[in-house]
Coordinates of C-alpha atoms in Angstrom, one line a residue:
Chain A
M613 CA 39.8 31.4 73.1
T614 CA 38.3 34.1 75.4
M615 CA 35.2 33.7 77.5
A616 CA 33.4 36.2 75.3
D617 CA 34.2 34.0 72.2
D618 CA 33.1 30.9 74.0
E619 CA 29.7 32.4 74.6
N620 CA 29.2 32.7 70.9
T621 CA 30.9 29.5 69.8
L622 CA 28.8 26.6 68.6
I623 CA 30.2 23.2 68.1
L624 CA 28.4 20.7 65.9
E625 CA 29.5 17.1 66.6
T626 CA 28.6 15.6 63.2
S627 CA 28.9 12.1 61.8
K628 CA 31.8 13.4 59.8
G629 CA 33.6 15.1 62.7
D630 CA 33.4 18.3 64.7
V631 CA 32.5 21.7 63.1
T632 CA 33.1 24.9 65.1
I633 CA 31.0 27.9 64.3
A634 CA 31.7 31.4 65.5
M635 CA 28.2 32.9 65.9
R636 CA 27.7 36.6 64.9
P637 CA 25.3 38.3 67.3
D638 CA 26.6 41.6 65.8
L639 CA 24.9 40.6 62.5
A640 CA 21.8 38.7 63.7
P641 CA 21.2 39.0 67.5
N642 CA 17.8 37.4 67.5
H643 CA 18.9 34.5 65.3
V644 CA 21.9 33.8 67.5
A645 CA 19.8 34.0 70.6
R646 CA 17.3 31.6 69.2
I647 CA 19.9 29.2 68.0
K648 CA 21.4 29.1 71.5
E649 CA 18.0 28.3 73.0
L650 CA 17.5 25.5 70.6
V651 CA 21.0 24.1 71.2
R652 CA 20.5 24.1 74.9
E653 CA 17.2 22.3 74.4
G654 CA 19.0 19.6 72.4
F655 CA 16.8 20.4 69.5
Y656 CA 19.5 19.8 66.9
D657 CA 20.8 16.6 68.4
G658 CA 20.3 13.8 65.9
I659 CA 19.0 16.0 63.1
V660 CA 20.2 15.1 59.6
F661 CA 21.7 17.1 56.8
H662 CA 18.7 16.6 54.5
R663 CA 19.7 18.8 51.5
V664 CA 23.4 18.9 50.5
I665 CA 24.3 20.2 47.1
E666 CA 27.8 20.0 45.6
D667 CA 29.5 23.4 45.2
F668 CA 26.7 25.1 47.1
M669 CA 25.7 24.2 50.6
A670 CA 24.7 21.7 53.3
Q671 CA 21.4 22.3 54.9
T672 CA 20.2 20.9 58.2
G673 CA 17.9 21.8 61.2
C674 CA 14.7 20.2 60.1
P675 CA 13.3 17.8 62.7
Q676 CA 11.4 16.0 60.1
G677 CA 14.3 15.7 57.7
T678 CA 12.3 17.0 54.8
G679 CA 12.8 20.7 54.7
T680 CA 9.3 21.5 55.9
G681 CA 9.8 21.3 59.6
G682 CA 11.0 23.7 62.3
S683 CA 10.7 24.5 66.0
G684 CA 7.5 26.4 65.5
Q685 CA 8.9 29.8 66.2
K686 CA 9.5 32.0 63.1
L687 CA 12.2 34.6 63.1
K688 CA 12.1 38.0 61.7
A689 CA 14.7 38.4 59.0
E690 CA 18.0 40.0 60.0
F691 CA 19.6 40.6 56.6
S692 CA 22.9 42.2 56.5
K693 CA 25.7 43.1 54.1
E694 CA 27.7 40.1 55.2
K695 CA 28.6 38.0 52.2
H696 CA 27.9 34.3 51.7
V697 CA 31.4 32.7 51.3
R698 CA 32.9 29.4 52.1
G699 CA 32.0 28.5 55.6
T700 CA 29.2 31.0 56.0
V701 CA 26.3 29.8 58.2
S702 CA 23.0 31.3 57.2
M703 CA 19.3 30.7 57.9
A704 CA 17.1 28.8 55.5
R705 CA 13.7 30.2 54.8
A706 CA 10.6 29.8 52.7
A707 CA 9.3 32.5 50.4
S708 CA 8.6 34.9 53.2
P709 CA 11.7 36.7 54.5
D710 CA 10.4 36.2 58.0
S711 CA 10.0 32.5 57.8
G712 CA 13.4 31.4 59.2
D713 CA 12.9 29.0 62.1
S714 CA 15.5 26.3 62.9
Q715 CA 16.9 25.2 59.6
F716 CA 20.2 26.6 58.5
F717 CA 22.9 25.9 55.9
I718 CA 26.7 26.0 55.6
C719 CA 28.1 27.2 52.3
F720 CA 30.7 25.1 50.6
T721 CA 31.8 28.0 48.5
E722 CA 30.8 31.6 47.8
A723 CA 27.1 32.1 46.9
P724 CA 26.7 35.8 46.1
W725 CA 23.1 35.4 44.9
L726 CA 22.1 34.8 48.5
N727 CA 23.7 38.0 49.8
G728 CA 21.2 40.3 51.5
Q729 CA 18.5 37.7 51.0
Y730 CA 19.2 35.3 53.9
T731 CA 20.2 35.9 57.5
V732 CA 23.9 35.2 58.0
W733 CA 24.5 34.3 61.7
G734 CA 27.8 32.5 61.8
Q735 CA 31.0 31.4 60.2
V736 CA 32.8 28.0 60.4
T737 CA 36.2 28.5 62.0
E738 CA 37.3 24.9 62.4
G739 CA 36.2 21.6 60.7
M740 CA 35.3 22.9 57.3
E741 CA 37.1 19.8 56.0
N742 CA 34.4 17.8 57.8
V743 CA 31.6 19.8 56.3
D744 CA 33.1 19.0 52.9
Q745 CA 32.7 15.3 53.6
I746 CA 28.9 15.5 54.3
K747 CA 27.0 13.2 52.0
R748 CA 25.4 14.9 49.0
G749 CA 21.8 14.6 47.8
E750 CA 18.4 16.3 47.6
P751 CA 17.1 14.4 49.4
V752 CA 20.1 12.6 50.8
Q753 CA 20.0 8.9 51.1
D754 CA 21.3 7.7 54.4
P755 CA 22.3 11.2 55.4
D756 CA 24.9 12.5 57.7
K757 CA 23.7 14.1 60.9
I758 CA 24.4 16.3 63.9
I759 CA 25.1 13.9 66.7
K760 CA 25.2 16.7 69.2
A761 CA 25.2 20.4 69.1
R762 CA 26.7 22.3 72.1
L763 CA 27.9 25.7 73.1
A764 CA 31.5 26.2 74.1
A765 CA 30.5 28.2 77.1
Chain B
M580 CA 7.7 27.2 45.9
I581 CA 5.7 25.0 43.6
L582 CA 7.0 22.0 41.7
A583 CA 4.9 20.0 39.5
A584 CA 5.7 17.5 36.8
I585 CA 3.7 15.8 34.2
S586 CA 4.9 12.8 32.3
A587 CA 3.3 10.9 29.4
P588 CA 5.2 7.7 29.4
A589 CA 3.1 6.1 26.7
A590 CA 3.1 9.2 24.5
A591 CA 6.2 11.2 24.6
G592 CA 8.5 10.9 27.6
T593 CA 8.5 13.5 30.3
V594 CA 7.9 17.2 30.4
R595 CA 7.9 19.5 33.3
L596 CA 5.7 22.3 34.6
T597 CA 7.5 25.3 35.9
Q598 CA 6.5 27.4 38.9
A599 CA 5.5 30.2 36.7
D600 CA 3.2 28.0 34.8
A601 CA 1.2 27.1 37.9
T602 CA 0.5 30.4 39.5
S603 CA -3.1 31.1 38.6
A604 CA -6.1 29.1 37.4
H605 CA -7.7 29.8 34.1
A606 CA -9.4 27.7 31.4
P607 CA -7.1 26.6 28.6
R608 CA -7.0 28.5 25.4
G609 CA -6.7 26.4 22.2
P610 CA -6.0 25.0 19.9
L611 CA -3.5 22.8 21.7
N612 CA -1.3 20.9 19.3
T613 CA 1.7 19.6 21.3
L614 CA 2.4 17.9 24.5
D615 CA 4.0 21.1 25.7
D616 CA 0.7 22.9 25.0
I617 CA -1.0 20.3 27.3
R618 CA 1.5 20.9 30.0
I619 CA 0.9 24.6 29.9
A620 CA -2.8 24.1 29.8
I621 CA -2.9 21.7 32.7
A622 CA -0.6 24.0 34.8
G623 CA -2.9 26.9 34.0
C624 CA -5.9 25.1 35.4
W625 CA -4.2 24.3 38.7
Q626 CA -4.6 26.5 41.8
W627 CA -2.9 25.4 45.0
P628 CA -4.8 25.8 48.3
P629 CA -3.9 29.0 50.2
V630 CA -0.5 28.4 51.8
D631 CA -1.8 29.7 55.1
L632 CA -4.2 26.8 55.2
V633 CA -1.7 24.0 54.8
V634 CA 1.0 22.9 57.2
D635 CA 2.7 20.2 55.1
G636 CA 2.7 20.2 51.4
I637 CA 1.2 17.3 49.6
E638 CA 2.8 15.1 47.0
L639 CA 0.3 13.7 44.6
S640 CA 0.3 11.6 41.4
L641 CA -2.6 11.5 39.1
R642 CA -3.0 9.2 36.2
I643 CA -5.3 10.6 33.6
S644 CA -6.3 9.9 30.0
F645 CA -8.3 11.9 27.5
K646 CA -10.8 11.2 24.7
R647 CA -10.1 12.4 21.1
N648 CA -12.1 15.5 21.7
G649 CA -10.1 16.5 24.8
E650 CA -12.6 15.4 27.4
I651 CA -11.3 13.5 30.3
L652 CA -11.7 9.7 29.8
S653 CA -10.5 8.6 33.3
A654 CA -8.6 10.1 36.2
R655 CA -7.2 8.3 39.2
I656 CA -5.0 9.3 42.1
T657 CA -2.2 6.8 42.2
Y658 CA -0.2 8.2 45.0
E659 CA -0.6 10.9 47.7
S660 CA 1.3 11.8 50.8
Q661 CA 0.1 10.2 54.0
L662 CA 1.5 12.8 56.4
I663 CA -1.1 15.4 55.9
S664 CA -4.2 16.1 57.9
A665 CA -7.7 15.2 56.7
S666 CA -8.7 18.8 56.3
E667 CA -5.6 19.5 54.2
R668 CA -6.4 16.5 52.0
V669 CA -9.8 17.9 51.4
L670 CA -8.3 21.2 50.3
Y671 CA -6.0 19.5 47.8
H672 CA -8.7 17.3 46.5
R673 CA -10.9 20.3 46.0
S674 CA -8.1 22.0 44.0
L675 CA -7.7 18.9 41.9
I676 CA -11.4 18.6 41.1
N677 CA -11.5 22.3 40.3
A678 CA -8.6 21.9 37.9
L679 CA -10.0 18.9 36.2
T680 CA -13.3 20.7 35.8
L681 CA -11.6 23.7 34.4
C682 CA -9.5 21.7 32.0
S683 CA -12.1 19.5 30.4
P684 CA -12.4 19.4 27.6
L685 CA -9.0 20.4 26.5
P686 CA -9.2 22.4 23.3
I687 CA -6.9 20.1 21.3
T688 CA -6.4 19.8 17.6
D689 CA -7.7 16.7 15.8
A690 CA -4.2 15.5 15.2
L691 CA -3.2 15.8 18.9
G692 CA -6.5 14.2 19.9
N693 CA -5.8 11.2 17.7
A694 CA -2.3 10.9 19.1
I695 CA -3.2 11.0 22.8
A696 CA -6.6 9.4 22.9
G697 CA -6.8 6.8 25.6
R698 CA -3.1 7.1 26.5
P699 CA -2.2 7.5 30.2
F700 CA -0.5 10.6 31.4
L701 CA 1.0 10.7 34.8
F702 CA 0.9 14.1 36.6
H703 CA 3.0 14.6 39.6
F704 CA 2.3 17.5 41.9
Q705 CA 4.5 18.5 44.8
D706 CA 3.6 21.4 47.0
T707 CA 6.9 22.7 48.4
R708 CA 5.8 26.2 49.2
R709 CA 6.5 25.7 52.9
Q710 CA 9.9 24.2 52.4
R711 CA 12.7 26.3 53.8
K712 CA 15.8 26.5 51.6
A713 CA 19.0 28.3 50.9

């Protein structure tokens, strides 16, 4: 792995194992920059996967574990033509396109109805088998969590 | 996003309100002759507080019963979220009072009035407009 790759590599140490995400500043530079800030602050450490739907996605990043929380800094949408496929990491949002904050989701499978509607900012490159093991539910009872999020560089 | 449900355990199981049902407040138009008509009528009376004024959405359950003529016989909040501010609670309660005022009396048929009179309905409202989702 090169130094340049390491700068945009996010590792989630989850209760089901490590998940490596290649972040895509080429698609969503502001989202990637903000995610890095939050990771360095330790914001994601201990946060649960609160909404996990079979054959769809696993959502996390809410400090309250309810889906209503965030860091308090909304992000302007950075929609692209990048498709939502298995392993895509994209930003959750409310009705407003510019309401992304800290919550994101990882797709279990392709989800074409999300294309162009949600900001894609990464792709799982390793550990997708661990994502598959994340406990399902909406809300999830006794959910899995991010033990620690860290940047490779 | 808005999710609200209404159940009538003593009368006829559970029916659900859709988001589209609950987007604007208006007095019900009769005659209402089915439980589904009531669902639509109640949904039509409800107007959520402006989303900009609430930080956390409320979850609220209301037990309500009607007289034969469609007037409200009794209404009582049986559950509401604790993790909202006092000012937000006031806003939701105001919405509730406005909805009940607008809905009473329900313009129901005599047959439906006889069927539901005195029976408890349980309404469950959950404001999820601020939830972020995929």
